[in-house]
CSV table of C-alpha atoms in Angstrom, one decimal:
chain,number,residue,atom,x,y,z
A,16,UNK,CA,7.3,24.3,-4.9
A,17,UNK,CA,8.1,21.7,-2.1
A,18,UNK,CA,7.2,18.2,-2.7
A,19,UNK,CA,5.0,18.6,0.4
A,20,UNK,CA,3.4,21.3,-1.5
A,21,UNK,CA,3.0,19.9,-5.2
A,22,UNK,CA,0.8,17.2,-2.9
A,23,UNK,CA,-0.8,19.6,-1.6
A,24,UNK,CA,-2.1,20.9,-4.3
A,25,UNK,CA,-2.7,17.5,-5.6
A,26,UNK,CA,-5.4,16.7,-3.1
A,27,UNK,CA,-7.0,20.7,-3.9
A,28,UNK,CA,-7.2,19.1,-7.7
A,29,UNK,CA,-8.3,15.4,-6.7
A,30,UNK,CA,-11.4,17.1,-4.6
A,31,UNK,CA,-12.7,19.0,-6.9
A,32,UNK,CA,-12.8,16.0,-9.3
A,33,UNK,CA,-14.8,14.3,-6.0
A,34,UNK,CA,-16.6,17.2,-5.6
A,35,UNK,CA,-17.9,16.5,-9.1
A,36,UNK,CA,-18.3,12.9,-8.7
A,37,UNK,CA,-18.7,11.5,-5.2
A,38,UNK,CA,-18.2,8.4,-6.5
A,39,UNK,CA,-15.2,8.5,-8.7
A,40,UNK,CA,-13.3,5.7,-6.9
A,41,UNK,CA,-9.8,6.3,-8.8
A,42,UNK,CA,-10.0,10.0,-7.4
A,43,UNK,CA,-10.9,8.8,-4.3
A,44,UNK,CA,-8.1,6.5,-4.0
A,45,UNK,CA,-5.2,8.6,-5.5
A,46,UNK,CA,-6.3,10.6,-2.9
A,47,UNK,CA,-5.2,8.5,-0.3
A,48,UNK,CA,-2.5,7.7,-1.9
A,49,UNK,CA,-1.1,11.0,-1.8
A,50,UNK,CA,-2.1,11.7,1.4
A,51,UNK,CA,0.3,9.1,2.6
A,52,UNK,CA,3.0,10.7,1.0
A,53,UNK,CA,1.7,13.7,3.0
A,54,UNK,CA,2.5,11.0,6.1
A,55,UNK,CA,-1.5,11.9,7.3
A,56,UNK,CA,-2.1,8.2,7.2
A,57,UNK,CA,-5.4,8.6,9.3
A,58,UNK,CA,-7.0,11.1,6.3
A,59,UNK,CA,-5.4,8.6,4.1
A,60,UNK,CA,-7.3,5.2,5.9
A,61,UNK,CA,-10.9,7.5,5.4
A,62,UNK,CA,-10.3,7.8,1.5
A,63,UNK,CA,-9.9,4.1,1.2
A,64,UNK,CA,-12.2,3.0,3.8
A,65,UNK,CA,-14.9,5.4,1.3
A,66,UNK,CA,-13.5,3.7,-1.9
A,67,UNK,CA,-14.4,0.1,-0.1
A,68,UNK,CA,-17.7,1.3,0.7
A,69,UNK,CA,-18.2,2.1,-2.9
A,70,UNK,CA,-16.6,-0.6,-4.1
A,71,UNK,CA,-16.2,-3.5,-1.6
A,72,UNK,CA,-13.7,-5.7,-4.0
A,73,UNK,CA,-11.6,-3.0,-5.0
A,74,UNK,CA,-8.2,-4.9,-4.8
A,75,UNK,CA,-6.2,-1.5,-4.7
A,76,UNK,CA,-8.1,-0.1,-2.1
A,77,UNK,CA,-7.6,-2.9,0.3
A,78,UNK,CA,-4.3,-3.1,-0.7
A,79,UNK,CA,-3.2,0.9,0.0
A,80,UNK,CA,-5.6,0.8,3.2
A,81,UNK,CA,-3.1,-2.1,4.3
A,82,UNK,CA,-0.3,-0.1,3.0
A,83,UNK,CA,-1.5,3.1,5.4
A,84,UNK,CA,-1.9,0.8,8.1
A,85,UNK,CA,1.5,-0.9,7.8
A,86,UNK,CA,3.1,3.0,8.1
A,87,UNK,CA,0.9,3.5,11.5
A,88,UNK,CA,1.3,0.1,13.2
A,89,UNK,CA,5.9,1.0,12.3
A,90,UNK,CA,5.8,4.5,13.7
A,91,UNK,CA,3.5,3.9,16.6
A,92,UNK,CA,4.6,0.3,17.5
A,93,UNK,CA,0.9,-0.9,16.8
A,94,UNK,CA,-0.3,-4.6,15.8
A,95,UNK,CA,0.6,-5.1,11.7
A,96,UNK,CA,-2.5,-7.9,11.8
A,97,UNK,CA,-4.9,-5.3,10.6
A,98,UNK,CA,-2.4,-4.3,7.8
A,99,UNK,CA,-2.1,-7.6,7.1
A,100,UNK,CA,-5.8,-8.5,6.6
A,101,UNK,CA,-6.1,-5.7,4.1
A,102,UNK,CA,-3.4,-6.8,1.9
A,103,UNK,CA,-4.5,-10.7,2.4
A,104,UNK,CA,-8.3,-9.0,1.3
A,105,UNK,CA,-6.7,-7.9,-1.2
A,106,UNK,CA,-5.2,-10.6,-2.8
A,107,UNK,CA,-8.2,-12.8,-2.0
A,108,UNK,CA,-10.1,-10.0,-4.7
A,109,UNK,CA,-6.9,-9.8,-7.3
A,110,UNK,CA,-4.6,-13.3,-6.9
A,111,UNK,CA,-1.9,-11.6,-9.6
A,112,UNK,CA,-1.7,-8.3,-7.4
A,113,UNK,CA,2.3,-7.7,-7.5
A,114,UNK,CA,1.9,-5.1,-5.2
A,115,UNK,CA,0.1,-6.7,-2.7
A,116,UNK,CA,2.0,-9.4,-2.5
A,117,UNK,CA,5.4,-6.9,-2.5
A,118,UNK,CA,3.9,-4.9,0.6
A,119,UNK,CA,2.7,-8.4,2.6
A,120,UNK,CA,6.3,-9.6,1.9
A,121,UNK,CA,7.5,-6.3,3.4
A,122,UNK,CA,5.6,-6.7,6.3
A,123,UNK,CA,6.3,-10.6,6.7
A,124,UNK,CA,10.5,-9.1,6.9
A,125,UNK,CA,9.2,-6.6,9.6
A,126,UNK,CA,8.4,-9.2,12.0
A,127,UNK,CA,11.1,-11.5,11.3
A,128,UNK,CA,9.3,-14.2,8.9
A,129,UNK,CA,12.1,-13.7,6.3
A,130,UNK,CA,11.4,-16.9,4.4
A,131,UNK,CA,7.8,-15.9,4.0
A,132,UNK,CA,8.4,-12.5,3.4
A,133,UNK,CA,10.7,-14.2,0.6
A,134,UNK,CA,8.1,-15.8,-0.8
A,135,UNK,CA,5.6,-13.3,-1.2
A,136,UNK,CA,8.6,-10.7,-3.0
A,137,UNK,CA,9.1,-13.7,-5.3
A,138,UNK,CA,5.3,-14.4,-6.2
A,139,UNK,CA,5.4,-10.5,-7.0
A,140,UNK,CA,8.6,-10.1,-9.0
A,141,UNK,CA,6.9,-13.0,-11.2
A,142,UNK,CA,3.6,-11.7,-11.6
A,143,UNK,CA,5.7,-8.4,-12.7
A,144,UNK,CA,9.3,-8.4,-13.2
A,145,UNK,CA,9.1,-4.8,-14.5
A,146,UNK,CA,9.2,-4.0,-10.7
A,147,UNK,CA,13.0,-4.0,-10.1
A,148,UNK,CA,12.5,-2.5,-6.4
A,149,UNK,CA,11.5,-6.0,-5.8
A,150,UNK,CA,14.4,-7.9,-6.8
A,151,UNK,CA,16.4,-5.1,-4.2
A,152,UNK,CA,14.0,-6.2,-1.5
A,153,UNK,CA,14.4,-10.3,-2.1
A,154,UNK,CA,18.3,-9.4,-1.7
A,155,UNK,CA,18.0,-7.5,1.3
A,156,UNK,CA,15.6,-10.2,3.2
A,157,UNK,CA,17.9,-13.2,1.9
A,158,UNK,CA,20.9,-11.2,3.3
A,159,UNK,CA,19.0,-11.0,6.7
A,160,UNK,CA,18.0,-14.6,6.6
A,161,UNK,CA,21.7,-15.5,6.1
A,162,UNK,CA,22.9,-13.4,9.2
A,163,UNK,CA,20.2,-14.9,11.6
């Protein structure tokens, strides 16, 4: 099997488990989350958008919505604010959401606000220093920071 489709076969296994349960708001949002690793960010936007409708403060949602968003707004050249509204929602819901505040600091870098971006890696690797990726990213924006 490809990894394309292992994922595939993912999402066949996640929907029956909706299938089941309409409501089931970790299938729905594992889901998504592998349809972004599919790249079909759209399909992936409508799972989370349905897990928010379910479950309006779902930090995780908001925060992989943003995360979809983020991927469309890079490859398409398109406006990061609404990406950036999801994972602010997001923290507003969870304030000790790593993640979040790993994939706002990634989009803070993207448009050049390196020492903000900074600052949101670093509230992350705090909240959870088991995320080593992090400390890889606070090295890459400081190294940007110190060639601008």
């Amino acid at each position: 099997y490809s990894k394309e489709k292992k994922y595939k076969k993912a999402v066949n296994s996640i929907d029956k488990a909706i299938l089941i349960n309409g409501n089931y708001i970790d299938a729905i949002i594992n889901k998504g989350m592998v349809l972004i690793n599919l790249k079909q960010y759209e399909k992936a936007i409508q799972c989370f958008d349905k897990a928010i409708e379910i479950e309006p403060e779902n930090a995780k949602a908001w925060n992989k919505k943003g995360y979809a968003l983020h991927n469309i707004a890079t490859l398409e050249g398109k406006d990061l604010k609404p990406a950036s509204t999801c994972y602010l929602k997001a923290l507003t819901i969870d304030p000790s959401y790593a993640d979040a505040y790993n994939n706002l600091g990634g989009l803070l870098d993207a448009v050049g606000m390196c020492v903000e971006a900074i600052e949101m890696l670093e509230k992350a690797f705090k909240i959870d220093p088991t995320m080593k990726h992090i400390e890889d990213n606070i090295a890459e924006v400081r190294k940007r920071l110190k060639e601008t």
